[in-house]
Amino acid sequence: MTRRLTLGIFQFLAPSGMTGGSWRHPDNTAVDFLDIEHWTTLARRFERAGFDFLFFADSYGYPELEHQVIPDAVRDAIQFPQGDPIVIVSAVAAVTERLGIVATASTMVERPQAIARRYATLDNFTKGRLGWNIVTGAGQGSSARLFGEELTPHDTRYDMAEDHVQIALKLWEGSWEPDALRLDKEGRVYADPAKVHEISHAGPYFSANGLLTVPPSPQQTPFLLQAGTSGRGKDFAARYAEGVFLAGGEVSHIAANVADIRARAAAFGRDPRAIKFVVGASFITAPTREEAEAKREEMLTLSTTENAATAYAYYTGLDLLAMDQDAPLGGGTRTELGQSNVDRFTGENGATVKTVGEILEDFRRNGVNGTTFVGTPAEIADEVEAFIEATDADGFLIQPYLTPGTYDDLIELLLPEFHRRGLHSPEYEGTTLREHFQGEGRKRLADDHPGAAFRP
């Protein structure tokens, strides 16, 4: 395999890694998540290693059942607490030059005009290194309750997201022509009025009439990512996403989702190869397999079945501990929260049907993103090559067990093996995040993206 892997780093502004209560490990510095130097130090290191982007997940939600916070979430820091990652973007940008930065924002919480303005400003501040991870909201039950709202049905949230994103795209692509900014001091022309346009949108959920007050950024539209593999989520990704974040797990299930989204993109008139897929994964490596497996077992001592049930409730609203542990979840199980984390265990798209007890153990061992590679650098590189070949994915969004220990091993042991095999390079493609994904020179949305139709 000669494909260069896209590698991102997944982080919450939170104290734990992706499984259990890893904050309790004596070497874990993630408890410093509200210290700005914690993030600037990590960002510098990620850039030196050549990672394509740093990805910040986010949600206003937290684990709850029957409209009450789950005590285990508070006690053991499971999907709780979380800070607001958008405020760290400028600090990370100030200490790096090439590292991409992806920030999550929910279409259920923020109005599209506010997101368009904020992200256009940050794309200027980062010199074109910003991405928007578009979500309809994780932990949506508690999030809706926090805002004093009723829970919006799952598919309706995607209808709202489409309306939301269309306004943002119209503002980014339609308000300013690329050469509208003149900065002509002698001629007293800051911008050419003939090239700055008001947009109009009257949708079923959002409306807008006016213009974006922020001049064009290097990408004009920040790079667009999306996660979610329910049927409605895949349609949304196929139409709008440039990068898709998939949970890990079974190779056949991942491959089916990649193929399905690519096929849907083609049906929408887009180049299916233009969508890049990154799979959530953890890497535990050491000079010997025995050492790597010992690290894995040490981390699992910090993860309990109750932790797993709490995390699963956060994503789905389902209480696995109250169910028959030996029975399958059932292919007809529906949730108005996160359907993707139901479908991956109930036979959808070739996934193996698992019992409730098996789902809990999977979440205990692997967290929400499902794929864990354990072994020597050479062993993991072999597995990665086979994984990419089988799934047609483009890379990984790497989840930490420990900070900075996960990254120490990744950078010092595994990346040199990837470089030796040509799987990754510490050199960046282009200067913008879109170029890191799509190749040098591709700073703007592709012409076949629906956002391009909003250009004057």
PDB file of C-alpha atoms in Angstrom, residues 223-421:
ATOM      1  CA  PHE A 223     -12.838  22.361   5.929  1.00  0.00           C
ATOM      2  CA  LEU A 224     -16.039  20.411   6.627  1.00  0.00           C
ATOM      3  CA  LEU A 225     -16.057  17.189   8.641  1.00  0.00           C
ATOM      4  CA  GLN A 226     -18.955  15.095   9.841  1.00  0.00           C
ATOM      5  CA  ALA A 227     -19.486  11.961  11.911  1.00  0.00           C
ATOM      6  CA  GLY A 228     -22.541   9.743  11.959  1.00  0.00           C
ATOM      7  CA  THR A 229     -23.467   6.600  10.060  1.00  0.00           C
ATOM      8  CA  SER A 230     -27.198   6.336  10.514  1.00  0.00           C
ATOM      9  CA  GLY A 231     -29.006   6.393   7.187  1.00  0.00           C
ATOM     10  CA  ARG A 232     -29.804  10.093   7.523  1.00  0.00           C
ATOM     11  CA  GLY A 233     -26.296  10.810   8.745  1.00  0.00           C
ATOM     12  CA  LYS A 234     -24.751   9.121   5.708  1.00  0.00           C
ATOM     13  CA  ASP A 235     -26.873  11.170   3.340  1.00  0.00           C
ATOM     14  CA  PHE A 236     -25.762  14.342   5.101  1.00  0.00           C
ATOM     15  CA  ALA A 237     -22.111  13.298   4.915  1.00  0.00           C
ATOM     16  CA  ALA A 238     -22.354  12.339   1.264  1.00  0.00           C
ATOM     17  CA  ARG A 239     -23.821  15.709   0.355  1.00  0.00           C
ATOM     18  CA  TYR A 240     -21.745  18.084   2.488  1.00  0.00           C
ATOM     19  CA  ALA A 241     -18.734  16.474   4.187  1.00  0.00           C
ATOM     20  CA  GLU A 242     -15.200  16.672   2.853  1.00  0.00           C
ATOM     21  CA  GLY A 243     -13.935  14.462   5.660  1.00  0.00           C
ATOM     22  CA  VAL A 244     -15.906  11.785   7.506  1.00  0.00           C
ATOM     23  CA  PHE A 245     -15.008  10.534  10.972  1.00  0.00           C
ATOM     24  CA  LEU A 246     -16.041   6.894  11.443  1.00  0.00           C
ATOM     25  CA  ALA A 247     -16.072   4.931  14.658  1.00  0.00           C
ATOM     26  CA  GLY A 248     -13.817   1.890  14.499  1.00  0.00           C
ATOM     27  CA  GLY A 249     -14.814  -1.689  15.146  1.00  0.00           C
ATOM     28  CA  GLU A 250     -15.380  -4.468  12.666  1.00  0.00           C
ATOM     29  CA  VAL A 251     -13.511  -4.094   9.404  1.00  0.00           C
ATOM     30  CA  SER A 252     -16.478  -5.294   7.335  1.00  0.00           C
ATOM     31  CA  HIS A 253     -18.807  -2.744   8.952  1.00  0.00           C
ATOM     32  CA  ILE A 254     -16.362   0.125   8.382  1.00  0.00           C
ATOM     33  CA  ALA A 255     -15.806  -0.929   4.771  1.00  0.00           C
ATOM     34  CA  ALA A 256     -19.553  -1.078   4.145  1.00  0.00           C
ATOM     35  CA  ASN A 257     -20.048   2.418   5.553  1.00  0.00           C
ATOM     36  CA  VAL A 258     -17.187   3.850   3.469  1.00  0.00           C
ATOM     37  CA  ALA A 259     -18.540   2.260   0.295  1.00  0.00           C
ATOM     38  CA  ASP A 260     -22.102   3.365   1.065  1.00  0.00           C
ATOM     39  CA  ILE A 261     -21.171   7.017   1.671  1.00  0.00           C
ATOM     40  CA  ARG A 262     -18.989   7.110  -1.445  1.00  0.00           C
ATOM     41  CA  ALA A 263     -21.883   5.711  -3.510  1.00  0.00           C
ATOM     42  CA  ARG A 264     -24.290   8.278  -2.073  1.00  0.00           C
ATOM     43  CA  ALA A 265     -21.798  11.077  -2.826  1.00  0.00           C
ATOM     44  CA  ALA A 266     -21.631   9.953  -6.454  1.00  0.00           C
ATOM     45  CA  ALA A 267     -25.441   9.967  -6.607  1.00  0.00           C
ATOM     46  CA  PHE A 268     -25.354  13.586  -5.422  1.00  0.00           C
ATOM     47  CA  GLY A 269     -22.971  14.460  -8.266  1.00  0.00           C
ATOM     48  CA  ARG A 270     -19.795  14.616  -6.194  1.00  0.00           C
ATOM     49  CA  ASP A 271     -16.466  12.879  -6.741  1.00  0.00           C
ATOM     50  CA  PRO A 272     -16.687  10.010  -4.218  1.00  0.00           C
ATOM     51  CA  ARG A 273     -12.900   9.908  -3.854  1.00  0.00           C
ATOM     52  CA  ALA A 274     -12.871  13.527  -2.698  1.00  0.00           C
ATOM     53  CA  ILE A 275     -14.363  12.491   0.655  1.00  0.00           C
ATOM     54  CA  LYS A 276     -11.627  11.371   3.032  1.00  0.00           C
ATOM     55  CA  PHE A 277     -12.412   8.893   5.803  1.00  0.00           C
ATOM     56  CA  VAL A 278     -10.604   8.807   9.135  1.00  0.00           C
ATOM     57  CA  VAL A 279     -11.350   5.976  11.563  1.00  0.00           C
ATOM     58  CA  GLY A 280     -11.281   6.358  15.330  1.00  0.00           C
ATOM     59  CA  ALA A 281      -8.534   4.168  16.762  1.00  0.00           C
ATOM     60  CA  SER A 282      -6.139   3.736  19.654  1.00  0.00           C
ATOM     61  CA  PHE A 283      -2.535   2.586  19.325  1.00  0.00           C
ATOM     62  CA  ILE A 284      -0.682   0.855  22.151  1.00  0.00           C
ATOM     63  CA  THR A 285       2.871   0.039  21.200  1.00  0.00           C
ATOM     64  CA  ALA A 286       6.190  -0.891  22.807  1.00  0.00           C
ATOM     65  CA  PRO A 287       9.497  -2.469  21.702  1.00  0.00           C
ATOM     66  CA  THR A 288       8.074  -5.939  22.448  1.00  0.00           C
ATOM     67  CA  ARG A 289       4.582  -7.347  22.181  1.00  0.00           C
ATOM     68  CA  GLU A 290       4.682  -8.408  25.825  1.00  0.00           C
ATOM     69  CA  GLU A 291       5.349  -4.824  26.918  1.00  0.00           C
ATOM     70  CA  ALA A 292       2.548  -3.508  24.695  1.00  0.00           C
ATOM     71  CA  GLU A 293       0.065  -6.038  26.056  1.00  0.00           C
ATOM     72  CA  ALA A 294       1.099  -5.177  29.612  1.00  0.00           C
ATOM     73  CA  LYS A 295       0.337  -1.500  28.912  1.00  0.00           C
ATOM     74  CA  ARG A 296      -3.035  -2.493  27.540  1.00  0.00           C
ATOM     75  CA  GLU A 297      -3.901  -4.556  30.610  1.00  0.00           C
ATOM     76  CA  GLU A 298      -2.761  -1.786  32.946  1.00  0.00           C
ATOM     77  CA  MET A 299      -5.116   0.652  31.230  1.00  0.00           C
ATOM     78  CA  LEU A 300      -8.018  -1.781  31.392  1.00  0.00           C
ATOM     79  CA  THR A 301      -7.735  -1.869  35.183  1.00  0.00           C
ATOM     80  CA  LEU A 302      -8.943   1.757  35.068  1.00  0.00           C
ATOM     81  CA  SER A 303     -12.039   0.890  33.033  1.00  0.00           C
ATOM     82  CA  THR A 304     -15.095  -0.786  34.560  1.00  0.00           C
ATOM     83  CA  THR A 305     -18.328  -2.220  33.181  1.00  0.00           C
ATOM     84  CA  GLU A 306     -20.149   0.632  34.906  1.00  0.00           C
ATOM     85  CA  ASN A 307     -17.913   3.127  33.103  1.00  0.00           C
ATOM     86  CA  ALA A 308     -18.776   1.472  29.805  1.00  0.00           C
ATOM     87  CA  ALA A 309     -22.507   1.555  30.545  1.00  0.00           C
ATOM     88  CA  THR A 310     -22.270   5.240  31.438  1.00  0.00           C
ATOM     89  CA  ALA A 311     -20.478   6.069  28.191  1.00  0.00           C
ATOM     90  CA  TYR A 312     -22.984   4.041  26.152  1.00  0.00           C
ATOM     91  CA  ALA A 313     -25.890   5.836  27.823  1.00  0.00           C
ATOM     92  CA  TYR A 314     -24.292   9.171  26.910  1.00  0.00           C
ATOM     93  CA  TYR A 315     -24.220   8.283  23.217  1.00  0.00           C
ATOM     94  CA  THR A 316     -27.519   6.395  22.949  1.00  0.00           C
ATOM     95  CA  GLY A 317     -29.703   7.027  25.998  1.00  0.00           C
ATOM     96  CA  LEU A 318     -29.926   3.246  26.539  1.00  0.00           C
ATOM     97  CA  ASP A 319     -29.305   1.598  29.917  1.00  0.00           C
ATOM     98  CA  LEU A 320     -27.451  -1.606  29.089  1.00  0.00           C
ATOM     99  CA  LEU A 321     -27.101  -2.569  32.753  1.00  0.00           C
ATOM    100  CA  ALA A 322     -30.893  -2.890  32.988  1.00  0.00           C
ATOM    101  CA  MET A 323     -31.055  -5.336  30.058  1.00  0.00           C
ATOM    102  CA  ASP A 324     -30.502  -9.082  29.711  1.00  0.00           C
ATOM    103  CA  GLN A 325     -26.725  -9.377  29.358  1.00  0.00           C
ATOM    104  CA  ASP A 326     -26.982 -12.577  27.287  1.00  0.00           C
ATOM    105  CA  ALA A 327     -29.504 -11.261  24.778  1.00  0.00           C
ATOM    106  CA  PRO A 328     -28.732  -9.256  21.626  1.00  0.00           C
ATOM    107  CA  LEU A 329     -29.692  -5.615  21.558  1.00  0.00           C
ATOM    108  CA  GLY A 330     -31.953  -6.322  18.600  1.00  0.00           C
ATOM    109  CA  GLY A 331     -31.959  -5.003  15.044  1.00  0.00           C
ATOM    110  CA  GLY A 332     -35.114  -2.972  15.607  1.00  0.00           C
ATOM    111  CA  THR A 333     -33.694  -0.956  18.476  1.00  0.00           C
ATOM    112  CA  ARG A 334     -34.125   2.762  17.845  1.00  0.00           C
ATOM    113  CA  THR A 335     -32.943   5.802  19.729  1.00  0.00           C
ATOM    114  CA  GLU A 336     -33.452   9.503  19.195  1.00  0.00           C
ATOM    115  CA  LEU A 337     -29.903  10.162  20.387  1.00  0.00           C
ATOM    116  CA  GLY A 338     -27.056   8.416  18.517  1.00  0.00           C
ATOM    117  CA  GLN A 339     -28.314   5.668  16.218  1.00  0.00           C
ATOM    118  CA  SER A 340     -24.833   4.884  14.867  1.00  0.00           C
ATOM    119  CA  ASN A 341     -23.783   3.357  18.184  1.00  0.00           C
ATOM    120  CA  VAL A 342     -26.790   1.054  18.050  1.00  0.00           C
ATOM    121  CA  ASP A 343     -26.458  -0.008  14.422  1.00  0.00           C
ATOM    122  CA  ARG A 344     -22.808  -1.032  14.799  1.00  0.00           C
ATOM    123  CA  PHE A 345     -23.834  -3.858  17.148  1.00  0.00           C
ATOM    124  CA  THR A 346     -27.143  -4.975  15.634  1.00  0.00           C
ATOM    125  CA  GLY A 347     -26.224  -6.250  12.186  1.00  0.00           C
ATOM    126  CA  GLU A 348     -26.479  -3.069  10.104  1.00  0.00           C
ATOM    127  CA  ASN A 349     -24.106  -2.908   7.110  1.00  0.00           C
ATOM    128  CA  GLY A 350     -22.596  -6.307   7.820  1.00  0.00           C
ATOM    129  CA  ALA A 351     -21.883  -5.718  11.514  1.00  0.00           C
ATOM    130  CA  THR A 352     -21.904  -8.726  13.822  1.00  0.00           C
ATOM    131  CA  VAL A 353     -24.868  -8.934  16.169  1.00  0.00           C
ATOM    132  CA  LYS A 354     -23.580  -8.712  19.745  1.00  0.00           C
ATOM    133  CA  THR A 355     -25.203  -9.400  23.077  1.00  0.00           C
ATOM    134  CA  VAL A 356     -25.653  -6.611  25.590  1.00  0.00           C
ATOM    135  CA  GLY A 357     -22.813  -8.050  27.663  1.00  0.00           C
ATOM    136  CA  GLU A 358     -20.521  -8.124  24.616  1.00  0.00           C
ATOM    137  CA  ILE A 359     -21.368  -4.493  23.815  1.00  0.00           C
ATOM    138  CA  LEU A 360     -20.455  -3.468  27.356  1.00  0.00           C
ATOM    139  CA  GLU A 361     -17.145  -5.312  27.177  1.00  0.00           C
ATOM    140  CA  ASP A 362     -16.405  -3.763  23.775  1.00  0.00           C
ATOM    141  CA  PHE A 363     -17.030  -0.282  25.193  1.00  0.00           C
ATOM    142  CA  ARG A 364     -15.000  -1.081  28.317  1.00  0.00           C
ATOM    143  CA  ARG A 365     -12.008  -2.174  26.279  1.00  0.00           C
ATOM    144  CA  ASN A 366     -12.173   0.136  23.278  1.00  0.00           C
ATOM    145  CA  GLY A 367     -14.430   3.074  24.038  1.00  0.00           C
ATOM    146  CA  VAL A 368     -16.804   4.572  21.520  1.00  0.00           C
ATOM    147  CA  ASN A 369     -14.356   4.427  18.634  1.00  0.00           C
ATOM    148  CA  GLY A 370     -13.875   0.715  18.718  1.00  0.00           C
ATOM    149  CA  THR A 371     -10.527  -0.098  17.077  1.00  0.00           C
ATOM    150  CA  THR A 372      -7.392  -0.718  19.135  1.00  0.00           C
ATOM    151  CA  PHE A 373      -4.045  -1.785  17.696  1.00  0.00           C
ATOM    152  CA  VAL A 374      -1.679  -3.463  20.183  1.00  0.00           C
ATOM    153  CA  GLY A 375       1.837  -4.681  19.441  1.00  0.00           C
ATOM    154  CA  THR A 376       5.299  -3.725  18.287  1.00  0.00           C
ATOM    155  CA  PRO A 377       5.619  -0.936  15.710  1.00  0.00           C
ATOM    156  CA  ALA A 378       6.182  -3.476  12.935  1.00  0.00           C
ATOM    157  CA  GLU A 379       3.185  -5.569  13.981  1.00  0.00           C
ATOM    158  CA  ILE A 380       0.896  -2.551  14.142  1.00  0.00           C
ATOM    159  CA  ALA A 381       2.124  -1.234  10.796  1.00  0.00           C
ATOM    160  CA  ASP A 382       1.311  -4.620   9.223  1.00  0.00           C
ATOM    161  CA  GLU A 383      -2.186  -4.495  10.723  1.00  0.00           C
ATOM    162  CA  VAL A 384      -2.698  -0.892   9.627  1.00  0.00           C
ATOM    163  CA  GLU A 385      -1.765  -1.695   6.033  1.00  0.00           C
ATOM    164  CA  ALA A 386      -4.244  -4.582   5.985  1.00  0.00           C
ATOM    165  CA  PHE A 387      -6.929  -2.438   7.665  1.00  0.00           C
ATOM    166  CA  ILE A 388      -6.641   0.403   5.142  1.00  0.00           C
ATOM    167  CA  GLU A 389      -6.638  -2.035   2.241  1.00  0.00           C
ATOM    168  CA  ALA A 390      -9.775  -3.772   3.532  1.00  0.00           C
ATOM    169  CA  THR A 391     -11.771  -0.669   4.495  1.00  0.00           C
ATOM    170  CA  ASP A 392     -10.718   1.868   1.813  1.00  0.00           C
ATOM    171  CA  ALA A 393     -10.334   4.421   4.600  1.00  0.00           C
ATOM    172  CA  ASP A 394      -7.765   7.208   4.365  1.00  0.00           C
ATOM    173  CA  GLY A 395      -6.350   7.368   7.864  1.00  0.00           C
ATOM    174  CA  PHE A 396      -7.040   7.533  11.573  1.00  0.00           C
ATOM    175  CA  LEU A 397      -8.260   9.866  14.262  1.00  0.00           C
ATOM    176  CA  ILE A 398      -6.115   8.738  17.165  1.00  0.00           C
ATOM    177  CA  GLN A 399      -7.585   8.511  20.650  1.00  0.00           C
ATOM    178  CA  PRO A 400      -5.413   8.676  23.754  1.00  0.00           C
ATOM    179  CA  TYR A 401      -5.345   6.357  26.718  1.00  0.00           C
ATOM    180  CA  LEU A 402      -2.812   8.485  28.580  1.00  0.00           C
ATOM    181  CA  THR A 403      -1.571  12.003  27.977  1.00  0.00           C
ATOM    182  CA  PRO A 404       1.245  12.338  27.087  1.00  0.00           C
ATOM    183  CA  GLY A 405       2.223   8.638  27.293  1.00  0.00           C
ATOM    184  CA  THR A 406       0.099   7.566  24.326  1.00  0.00           C
ATOM    185  CA  TYR A 407       1.762  10.232  22.197  1.00  0.00           C
ATOM    186  CA  ASP A 408       5.268   9.480  23.476  1.00  0.00           C
ATOM    187  CA  ASP A 409       5.008   5.909  22.191  1.00  0.00           C
ATOM    188  CA  LEU A 410       3.241   6.922  19.008  1.00  0.00           C
ATOM    189  CA  ILE A 411       5.802   9.564  18.047  1.00  0.00           C
ATOM    190  CA  GLU A 412       8.950   7.818  19.230  1.00  0.00           C
ATOM    191  CA  LEU A 413       8.134   4.242  18.194  1.00  0.00           C
ATOM    192  CA  LEU A 414       5.290   3.938  15.712  1.00  0.00           C
ATOM    193  CA  LEU A 415       5.680   6.966  13.433  1.00  0.00           C
ATOM    194  CA  PRO A 416       9.270   6.077  12.443  1.00  0.00           C
ATOM    195  CA  GLU A 417       7.947   2.698  11.236  1.00  0.00           C
ATOM    196  CA  PHE A 418       5.163   4.409   9.296  1.00  0.00           C
ATOM    197  CA  HIS A 419       7.724   6.748   7.721  1.00  0.00           C
ATOM    198  CA  ARG A 420       9.993   3.860   6.784  1.00  0.00           C
ATOM    199  CA  ARG A 421       7.128   2.181   4.926  1.00  0.00           C
TER     200      ARG A 421
END
